[in-house]
mmCIF file of C-alpha atoms in Angstrom:
data_model
loop_
_atom_site.group_PDB
_atom_site.id
_atom_site.type_symbol
_atom_site.label_atom_id
_atom_site.label_comp_id
_atom_site.label_asym_id
_atom_site.label_seq_id
_atom_site.Cartn_x
_atom_site.Cartn_y
_atom_site.Cartn_z
ATOM 1 C CA UNK A 1 0.000 0.000 0.000
ATOM 2 C CA UNK A 2 1.089 3.546 -0.637
ATOM 3 C CA UNK A 3 1.608 6.233 1.957
ATOM 4 C CA UNK A 4 -0.564 9.224 1.158
ATOM 5 C CA UNK A 5 0.285 12.640 2.521
ATOM 6 C CA UNK A 6 -2.599 15.024 3.090
ATOM 7 C CA UNK A 7 -2.221 18.648 2.098
ATOM 8 C CA UNK A 8 -4.866 21.270 2.832
ATOM 9 C CA UNK A 9 -4.726 24.168 0.388
ATOM 10 C CA UNK A 10 -6.239 27.329 1.827
ATOM 11 C CA UNK A 11 -6.895 30.327 -0.375
ATOM 12 C CA UNK A 12 -6.719 33.515 1.708
ATOM 13 C CA UNK A 13 -6.379 36.966 0.205
ATOM 14 C CA UNK A 14 -5.310 35.511 -3.125
ATOM 15 C CA UNK A 15 -2.394 33.670 -1.527
ATOM 16 C CA UNK A 16 -1.997 29.869 -1.423
ATOM 17 C CA UNK A 17 -0.789 28.314 1.817
ATOM 18 C CA UNK A 18 -0.115 24.602 2.231
ATOM 19 C CA UNK A 19 0.324 22.621 5.407
ATOM 20 C CA UNK A 20 1.799 19.131 5.363
ATOM 21 C CA UNK A 21 0.612 16.806 8.071
ATOM 22 C CA UNK A 22 2.465 14.176 10.074
ATOM 23 C CA UNK A 23 2.993 10.722 8.620
ATOM 24 C CA UNK A 24 -0.040 8.424 8.511
ATOM 25 C CA UNK A 25 -0.035 4.611 8.889
ATOM 26 C CA UNK A 26 1.320 2.898 5.783
ATOM 27 C CA UNK A 27 -1.126 -0.002 5.998
ATOM 28 C CA UNK A 28 -4.830 -0.376 6.697
ATOM 29 C CA UNK A 29 -5.201 -0.071 10.467
ATOM 30 C CA UNK A 30 -7.910 -0.137 13.119
ATOM 31 C CA UNK A 31 -7.541 1.782 16.364
ATOM 32 C CA UNK A 32 -9.615 0.819 19.386
ATOM 33 C CA UNK A 33 -9.802 1.613 23.094
ATOM 34 C CA UNK A 34 -9.269 -1.131 25.633
ATOM 35 C CA UNK A 35 -8.348 -2.129 29.172
ATOM 36 C CA UNK A 36 -6.665 -5.275 27.831
ATOM 37 C CA UNK A 37 -3.711 -5.197 30.242
ATOM 38 C CA UNK A 38 -5.620 -3.632 33.120
ATOM 39 C CA UNK A 39 -4.748 -0.100 32.063
ATOM 40 C CA UNK A 40 -6.974 2.102 29.925
ATOM 41 C CA UNK A 41 -5.507 3.080 26.594
ATOM 42 C CA UNK A 42 -5.607 2.911 22.815
ATOM 43 C CA UNK A 43 -4.340 -0.044 20.803
ATOM 44 C CA UNK A 44 -3.936 -0.710 17.094
ATOM 45 C CA UNK A 45 -4.576 -3.886 15.109
ATOM 46 C CA UNK A 46 -4.745 -5.141 11.560
ATOM 47 C CA UNK A 47 -8.241 -5.124 10.012
ATOM 48 C CA UNK A 48 -8.499 -8.912 10.490
ATOM 49 C CA UNK A 49 -7.838 -8.562 14.223
ATOM 50 C CA UNK A 50 -4.202 -9.620 14.068
ATOM 51 C CA UNK A 51 -1.058 -7.842 15.237
ATOM 52 C CA UNK A 52 -2.703 -6.178 18.223
ATOM 53 C CA UNK A 53 -0.272 -3.748 19.833
ATOM 54 C CA UNK A 54 -0.373 -0.869 22.340
ATOM 55 C CA UNK A 55 -0.492 2.666 20.960
ATOM 56 C CA UNK A 56 -1.198 5.054 23.845
ATOM 57 C CA UNK A 57 -1.495 4.370 27.581
ATOM 58 C CA UNK A 58 -3.976 6.616 29.393
ATOM 59 C CA UNK A 59 -3.976 4.950 32.795
ATOM 60 C CA UNK A 60 -6.832 4.443 35.218
ATOM 61 C CA UNK A 61 -10.444 4.131 34.125
ATOM 62 C CA UNK A 62 -12.683 4.622 32.265
ATOM 63 C CA UNK A 63 -11.187 3.827 28.869
ATOM 64 C CA UNK A 64 -11.046 6.560 26.186
ATOM 65 C CA UNK A 65 -14.008 6.650 23.805
ATOM 66 C CA UNK A 66 -15.066 8.251 20.535
ATOM 67 C CA UNK A 67 -11.850 7.439 18.663
ATOM 68 C CA UNK A 68 -11.703 8.989 15.198
ATOM 69 C CA UNK A 69 -8.853 9.370 12.708
ATOM 70 C CA UNK A 70 -8.297 12.681 10.971
ATOM 71 C CA UNK A 71 -8.957 12.360 7.230
ATOM 72 C CA UNK A 72 -5.256 12.190 6.446
ATOM 73 C CA UNK A 73 -4.505 9.628 9.150
ATOM 74 C CA UNK A 74 -2.003 11.857 10.919
ATOM 75 C CA UNK A 75 -3.969 12.168 14.189
ATOM 76 C CA UNK A 76 -6.551 10.489 16.382
ATOM 77 C CA UNK A 77 -9.068 12.472 18.431
ATOM 78 C CA UNK A 78 -10.985 10.994 21.363
ATOM 79 C CA UNK A 79 -12.548 11.880 24.697
ATOM 80 C CA UNK A 80 -11.579 10.558 28.094
ATOM 81 C CA UNK A 81 -11.922 11.379 31.763
ATOM 82 C CA UNK A 82 -8.800 12.700 33.489
ATOM 83 C CA UNK A 83 -8.909 14.518 36.837
ATOM 84 C CA UNK A 84 -12.700 14.000 36.940
ATOM 85 C CA UNK A 85 -13.244 16.008 33.736
ATOM 86 C CA UNK A 86 -14.251 14.529 30.367
ATOM 87 C CA UNK A 87 -12.434 16.449 27.626
ATOM 88 C CA UNK A 88 -11.298 16.120 24.006
ATOM 89 C CA UNK A 89 -7.738 14.988 23.327
ATOM 90 C CA UNK A 90 -5.660 14.648 20.157
ATOM 91 C CA UNK A 91 -2.614 12.434 19.586
ATOM 92 C CA UNK A 92 -0.363 12.010 16.549
ATOM 93 C CA UNK A 93 -0.458 8.814 14.490
ATOM 94 C CA UNK A 94 2.791 7.597 16.067
ATOM 95 C CA UNK A 95 1.309 7.774 19.577
ATOM 96 C CA UNK A 96 3.293 10.890 20.445
ATOM 97 C CA UNK A 97 2.406 14.516 21.161
ATOM 98 C CA UNK A 98 -0.744 13.937 23.216
ATOM 99 C CA UNK A 99 -2.503 17.262 23.851
ATOM 100 C CA UNK A 100 -5.729 18.336 25.489
ATOM 101 C CA UNK A 101 -7.995 20.278 23.126
ATOM 102 C CA UNK A 102 -10.788 21.252 25.530
ATOM 103 C CA UNK A 103 -10.573 22.007 29.238
ATOM 104 C CA UNK A 104 -13.919 22.456 30.959
ATOM 105 C CA UNK A 105 -15.643 21.080 34.035
ATOM 106 C CA UNK A 106 -18.575 20.029 31.832
ATOM 107 C CA UNK A 107 -18.493 16.948 29.595
ATOM 108 C CA UNK A 108 -16.851 17.446 26.180
ATOM 109 C CA UNK A 109 -17.158 14.244 24.142
ATOM 110 C CA UNK A 110 -17.540 12.446 20.788
ATOM 111 C CA UNK A 111 -15.214 14.496 18.561
ATOM 112 C CA UNK A 112 -15.409 14.465 14.764
ATOM 113 C CA UNK A 113 -12.927 15.937 12.283
ATOM 114 C CA UNK A 114 -13.596 18.440 9.557
ATOM 115 C CA UNK A 115 -12.041 16.768 6.472
ATOM 116 C CA UNK A 116 -9.428 19.524 6.121
ATOM 117 C CA UNK A 117 -8.099 18.545 9.554
ATOM 118 C CA UNK A 118 -7.904 21.976 11.193
ATOM 119 C CA UNK A 119 -11.264 21.925 12.995
ATOM 120 C CA UNK A 120 -13.358 19.483 15.043
ATOM 121 C CA UNK A 121 -16.951 19.296 16.207
ATOM 122 C CA UNK A 122 -17.949 17.694 19.509
ATOM 123 C CA UNK A 123 -20.833 17.594 21.959
ATOM 124 C CA UNK A 124 -20.791 19.367 25.299
ATOM 125 C CA UNK A 125 -23.163 20.257 28.129
ATOM 126 C CA UNK A 126 -21.184 23.319 29.199
ATOM 127 C CA UNK A 127 -24.315 25.453 28.698
ATOM 128 C CA UNK A 128 -26.459 23.140 30.811
ATOM 129 C CA UNK A 129 -27.703 21.081 27.860
ATOM 130 C CA UNK A 130 -25.863 18.913 25.336
ATOM 131 C CA UNK A 131 -25.134 20.862 22.151
ATOM 132 C CA UNK A 132 -22.865 20.443 19.112
ATOM 133 C CA UNK A 133 -19.900 22.821 19.131
ATOM 134 C CA UNK A 134 -17.037 23.352 16.715
ATOM 135 C CA UNK A 135 -13.498 24.394 17.621
ATOM 136 C CA UNK A 136 -10.203 24.762 15.781
ATOM 137 C CA UNK A 137 -7.371 22.307 16.277
ATOM 138 C CA UNK A 138 -5.574 24.877 18.414
ATOM 139 C CA UNK A 139 -8.620 25.335 20.662
ATOM 140 C CA UNK A 140 -9.886 28.630 19.253
ATOM 141 C CA UNK A 141 -13.113 29.923 17.621
ATOM 142 C CA UNK A 142 -15.439 27.867 19.861
ATOM 143 C CA UNK A 143 -18.954 27.977 18.347
ATOM 144 C CA UNK A 144 -22.328 26.513 19.347
ATOM 145 C CA UNK A 145 -23.850 25.039 16.164
ATOM 146 C CA UNK A 146 -27.166 23.666 17.489
ATOM 147 C CA UNK A 147 -28.262 25.989 20.321
ATOM 148 C CA UNK A 148 -31.481 24.121 21.081
ATOM 149 C CA UNK A 149 -33.324 23.184 24.274
ATOM 150 C CA UNK A 150 -33.107 19.423 23.575
ATOM 151 C CA UNK A 151 -30.084 17.139 23.709
ATOM 152 C CA UNK A 152 -27.942 17.123 20.556
ATOM 153 C CA UNK A 153 -25.091 14.617 20.634
ATOM 154 C CA UNK A 154 -22.568 12.480 18.736
ATOM 155 C CA UNK A 155 -21.752 14.638 15.699
ATOM 156 C CA UNK A 156 -20.186 13.262 12.525
ATOM 157 C CA UNK A 157 -18.765 15.567 9.845
ATOM 158 C CA UNK A 158 -19.515 14.614 6.240
ATOM 159 C CA UNK A 159 -16.521 13.760 4.022
ATOM 160 C CA UNK A 160 -17.059 16.890 1.910
ATOM 161 C CA UNK A 161 -17.214 19.121 5.008
ATOM 162 C CA UNK A 162 -20.602 20.600 4.129
ATOM 163 C CA UNK A 163 -22.833 18.793 6.640
ATOM 164 C CA UNK A 164 -22.803 17.375 10.153
ATOM 165 C CA UNK A 165 -24.958 14.414 11.162
ATOM 166 C CA UNK A 166 -25.909 14.103 14.817
ATOM 167 C CA UNK A 167 -28.312 12.414 17.236
ATOM 168 C CA UNK A 168 -31.069 14.583 18.689
ATOM 169 C CA UNK A 169 -34.188 14.340 20.822
ATOM 170 C CA UNK A 170 -35.972 17.049 18.863
ATOM 171 C CA UNK A 171 -39.650 16.424 18.264
ATOM 172 C CA UNK A 172 -41.438 13.605 20.072
ATOM 173 C CA UNK A 173 -38.956 10.808 19.484
ATOM 174 C CA UNK A 174 -36.538 9.164 21.911
ATOM 175 C CA UNK A 175 -33.840 10.204 19.497
ATOM 176 C CA UNK A 176 -33.409 10.599 15.729
ATOM 177 C CA UNK A 177 -30.558 11.133 13.303
ATOM 178 C CA UNK A 178 -30.476 14.659 11.904
ATOM 179 C CA UNK A 179 -28.188 16.468 9.484
ATOM 180 C CA UNK A 180 -27.396 20.175 9.313
ATOM 181 C CA UNK A 181 -25.125 22.489 7.393
ATOM 182 C CA UNK A 182 -21.657 22.888 8.860
ATOM 183 C CA UNK A 183 -22.806 26.276 10.182
ATOM 184 C CA UNK A 184 -25.835 24.780 11.977
ATOM 185 C CA UNK A 185 -28.573 25.656 9.461
ATOM 186 C CA UNK A 186 -30.909 23.687 7.166
ATOM 187 C CA UNK A 187 -31.740 20.892 9.602
ATOM 188 C CA UNK A 188 -33.258 17.680 8.271
ATOM 189 C CA UNK A 189 -34.586 14.646 10.184
ATOM 190 C CA UNK A 190 -33.492 11.381 8.522
ATOM 191 C CA UNK A 191 -35.031 8.839 10.951
ATOM 192 C CA UNK A 192 -38.411 10.041 12.155
ATOM 193 C CA UNK A 193 -39.588 6.789 13.783
ATOM 194 C CA UNK A 194 -40.201 5.415 17.267
ATOM 195 C CA UNK A 195 -37.173 4.068 19.045
ATOM 196 C CA UNK A 196 -33.802 5.597 19.797
ATOM 197 C CA UNK A 197 -31.389 6.381 16.958
ATOM 198 C CA UNK A 198 -27.851 7.420 17.897
ATOM 199 C CA UNK A 199 -24.185 7.470 16.833
ATOM 200 C CA UNK A 200 -24.318 8.390 13.111
ATOM 201 C CA UNK A 201 -21.212 7.835 10.969
ATOM 202 C CA UNK A 202 -20.744 8.731 7.289
ATOM 203 C CA UNK A 203 -19.390 6.287 4.755
ATOM 204 C CA UNK A 204 -16.135 7.417 3.176
ATOM 205 C CA UNK A 205 -17.866 8.467 -0.089
ATOM 206 C CA UNK A 206 -20.580 10.381 1.796
ATOM 207 C CA UNK A 207 -23.423 8.411 0.210
ATOM 208 C CA UNK A 208 -24.446 6.423 3.286
ATOM 209 C CA UNK A 209 -24.800 6.914 7.027
ATOM 210 C CA UNK A 210 -24.432 4.052 9.483
ATOM 211 C CA UNK A 211 -25.934 4.435 12.951
ATOM 212 C CA UNK A 212 -27.156 2.623 16.057
ATOM 213 C CA UNK A 213 -30.906 2.074 16.360
ATOM 214 C CA UNK A 214 -33.099 0.594 19.083
ATOM 215 C CA UNK A 215 -36.242 0.568 16.924
ATOM 216 C CA UNK A 216 -36.518 -3.213 17.205
ATOM 217 C CA UNK A 217 -35.891 -3.347 20.949
ATOM 218 C CA UNK A 218 -32.129 -3.924 20.826
ATOM 219 C CA UNK A 219 -29.189 -1.750 19.821
ATOM 220 C CA UNK A 220 -28.333 -2.754 16.241
ATOM 221 C CA UNK A 221 -26.373 -1.218 13.386
ATOM 222 C CA UNK A 222 -28.313 0.130 10.402
ATOM 223 C CA UNK A 223 -27.329 1.998 7.237
ATOM 224 C CA UNK A 224 -29.288 4.438 5.061
ATOM 225 C CA UNK A 225 -28.843 6.934 2.235
ATOM 226 C CA UNK A 226 -27.387 10.169 3.564
ATOM 227 C CA UNK A 227 -29.419 12.341 1.198
ATOM 228 C CA UNK A 228 -32.902 11.459 2.436
ATOM 229 C CA UNK A 229 -32.724 8.560 4.908
ATOM 230 C CA UNK A 230 -33.930 6.083 2.275
ATOM 231 C CA UNK A 231 -32.876 2.482 1.551
ATOM 232 C CA UNK A 232 -32.745 1.456 5.211
ATOM 233 C CA UNK A 233 -30.848 -1.754 5.870
ATOM 234 C CA UNK A 234 -30.185 -3.537 9.160
ATOM 235 C CA UNK A 235 -26.724 -5.143 9.149
ATOM 236 C CA UNK A 236 -26.485 -6.583 12.697
ATOM 237 C CA UNK A 237 -28.974 -8.882 14.394
ATOM 238 C CA UNK A 238 -27.825 -10.223 17.738
ATOM 239 C CA UNK A 239 -31.342 -10.698 19.173
ATOM 240 C CA UNK A 240 -29.935 -10.449 22.669
ATOM 241 C CA UNK A 241 -30.534 -7.398 24.845
ATOM 242 C CA UNK A 242 -27.385 -8.118 26.863
ATOM 243 C CA UNK A 243 -25.220 -7.998 23.741
ATOM 244 C CA UNK A 244 -26.070 -4.753 21.868
ATOM 245 C CA UNK A 245 -24.071 -3.373 18.966
ATOM 246 C CA UNK A 246 -22.894 0.244 19.256
ATOM 247 C CA UNK A 247 -20.377 2.802 17.940
ATOM 248 C CA UNK A 248 -20.216 1.870 14.240
ATOM 249 C CA UNK A 249 -17.196 2.703 12.103
ATOM 250 C CA UNK A 250 -17.004 2.211 8.327
ATOM 251 C CA UNK A 251 -14.330 0.310 6.474
ATOM 252 C CA UNK A 252 -13.229 2.963 3.966
ATOM 253 C CA UNK A 253 -14.288 0.877 0.941
ATOM 254 C CA UNK A 254 -17.836 0.773 2.359
ATOM 255 C CA UNK A 255 -18.104 -3.023 2.437
ATOM 256 C CA UNK A 256 -17.973 -3.518 6.204
ATOM 257 C CA UNK A 257 -18.750 -1.783 9.492
ATOM 258 C CA UNK A 258 -17.009 -2.557 12.775
ATOM 259 C CA UNK A 259 -18.739 -2.087 16.115
ATOM 260 C CA UNK A 260 -18.254 -3.263 19.690
ATOM 261 C CA UNK A 261 -20.758 -5.791 21.000
ATOM 262 C CA UNK A 262 -21.443 -4.836 24.615
ATOM 263 C CA UNK A 263 -22.532 -7.339 27.205
ATOM 264 C CA UNK A 264 -21.531 -9.440 30.164
ATOM 265 C CA UNK A 265 -19.042 -6.876 31.447
ATOM 266 C CA UNK A 266 -16.958 -7.033 28.281
ATOM 267 C CA UNK A 267 -17.019 -5.545 24.803
ATOM 268 C CA UNK A 268 -15.751 -7.365 21.730
ATOM 269 C CA UNK A 269 -15.251 -5.617 18.403
ATOM 270 C CA UNK A 270 -17.146 -7.287 15.575
ATOM 271 C CA UNK A 271 -17.190 -6.707 11.828
ATOM 272 C CA UNK A 272 -20.460 -6.757 9.872
ATOM 273 C CA UNK A 273 -20.763 -6.839 6.059
ATOM 274 C CA UNK A 274 -22.908 -3.981 4.740
ATOM 275 C CA UNK A 275 -24.804 -6.248 2.328
ATOM 276 C CA UNK A 276 -27.572 -7.082 4.800
ATOM 277 C CA UNK A 277 -26.494 -10.716 5.236
ATOM 278 C CA UNK A 278 -26.477 -10.198 9.039
ATOM 279 C CA UNK A 279 -23.225 -12.121 9.331
ATOM 280 C CA UNK A 280 -20.400 -11.056 11.642
ATOM 281 C CA UNK A 281 -17.049 -12.116 13.003
ATOM 282 C CA UNK A 282 -15.182 -11.243 16.189
ATOM 283 C CA UNK A 283 -11.820 -9.531 16.013
ATOM 284 C CA UNK A 284 -10.842 -10.084 19.658
ATOM 285 C CA UNK A 285 -11.207 -12.414 22.605
ATOM 286 C CA UNK A 286 -14.135 -11.834 24.955
ATOM 287 C CA UNK A 287 -13.275 -10.722 28.477
ATOM 288 C CA UNK A 288 -12.028 -7.144 28.199
ATOM 289 C CA UNK A 289 -13.570 -3.798 27.347
ATOM 290 C CA UNK A 290 -12.761 -3.105 23.685
ATOM 291 C CA UNK A 291 -14.602 -0.057 22.370
ATOM 292 C CA UNK A 292 -14.717 2.738 19.792
ATOM 293 C CA UNK A 293 -13.083 1.106 16.742
ATOM 294 C CA UNK A 294 -11.753 3.580 14.163
ATOM 295 C CA UNK A 295 -10.771 2.373 10.683
ATOM 296 C CA UNK A 296 -8.062 3.977 8.535
ATOM 297 C CA UNK A 297 -6.839 2.993 5.068
ATOM 298 C CA UNK A 298 -4.122 5.121 3.381
ATOM 299 C CA UNK A 299 -5.409 4.111 -0.055
ATOM 300 C CA UNK A 300 -8.589 6.126 0.592
ATOM 301 C CA UNK A 301 -6.964 9.408 1.587
ATOM 302 C CA UNK A 302 -7.573 12.263 -0.814
ATOM 303 C CA UNK A 303 -6.244 15.785 -1.009
ATOM 304 C CA UNK A 304 -8.666 18.589 -0.236
ATOM 305 C CA UNK A 305 -9.036 22.094 -1.583
ATOM 306 C CA UNK A 306 -10.610 24.467 0.930
ATOM 307 C CA UNK A 307 -12.241 27.688 -0.213
ATOM 308 C CA UNK A 308 -13.130 29.877 2.801
ATOM 309 C CA UNK A 309 -15.197 32.289 0.712
ATOM 310 C CA UNK A 310 -18.073 29.828 0.364
ATOM 311 C CA UNK A 311 -16.988 27.349 3.052
ATOM 312 C CA UNK A 312 -16.896 24.446 0.597
ATOM 313 C CA UNK A 313 -14.515 21.538 0.632
ATOM 314 C CA UNK A 314 -13.798 19.771 -2.652
ATOM 315 C CA UNK A 315 -11.667 16.747 -3.426
ATOM 316 C CA UNK A 316 -9.357 16.917 -6.415
ATOM 317 C CA UNK A 317 -11.523 14.246 -8.053
ATOM 318 C CA UNK A 318 -14.512 16.564 -8.006
ATOM 319 C CA UNK A 319 -12.358 19.460 -9.201
ATOM 320 C CA UNK A 320 -11.262 17.392 -12.186
ATOM 321 C CA UNK A 321 -14.859 16.551 -13.038
ATOM 322 C CA UNK A 322 -15.667 20.259 -13.009
ATOM 323 C CA UNK A 323 -12.604 21.123 -15.114
ATOM 324 C CA UNK A 324 -11.118 23.203 -12.274
ATOM 325 C CA UNK A 325 -8.009 21.220 -11.406
ATOM 326 C CA UNK A 326 -5.595 23.764 -12.898
#
């Protein structure tokens, strides 16, 4: 596999600035959080579950959650509780340079990267109610994007940077999946049904959203079209309330979704095909808490062009289609 370096091109005042990121993994890799050796931390493994190795030791409990790779694979963001505060942290792809992005007595959790890599969204109850906020990678320009009286949680930024999916208790539901513009406008409900829908995640091409739904009485993984919530498909079917499936993450080619199966005091990461066959296989031994899988494949990294004037993010592939690559 090839190593792909991500470069964000920012046009400001007619000048072109480029920023080269740190080195990403050279092979397809899955990060996950665990207490495998009795100490909370992040580990890495091959996509078939092999070659499991420690990446970052956090210490204590609980384990870090909400792991997510930056689009270029140079960083991992996550939330964890240190000194009784739950905050957002970022670490480089080599396990070095751990830094705290947020620092607040409220809960800051479930980060998601803007595809250009210089901004994140997350959920926080610092205003007394869970909302979706955005913040730059250096902790500046904090902005409330939802500003609503109900709970808005678990944001996921679309691959083109134009939308954010999130879970919300707006309306009369226990929770639905909504999407909004990256500035917080043009809200749309994608799952207006009974039952609780949470934890949305975009497919790499932006055409699908995977999420966790309790509409059938148990937490299961579903997928749908991101444009309108159509073509619903259930891809996990444990039929056991003590063994729910949560926290989905897409394989970049869109053919599989990994999720931890929670139950019996442990959590085992499973992989489900996205064809609706309802098959699955375990990637780890049962007996430890293994959570928040995050998939990265260097062959699916693309370069982004960022145009602040209209806040659009375009891949070079789309630029070529539009005849704008030069």
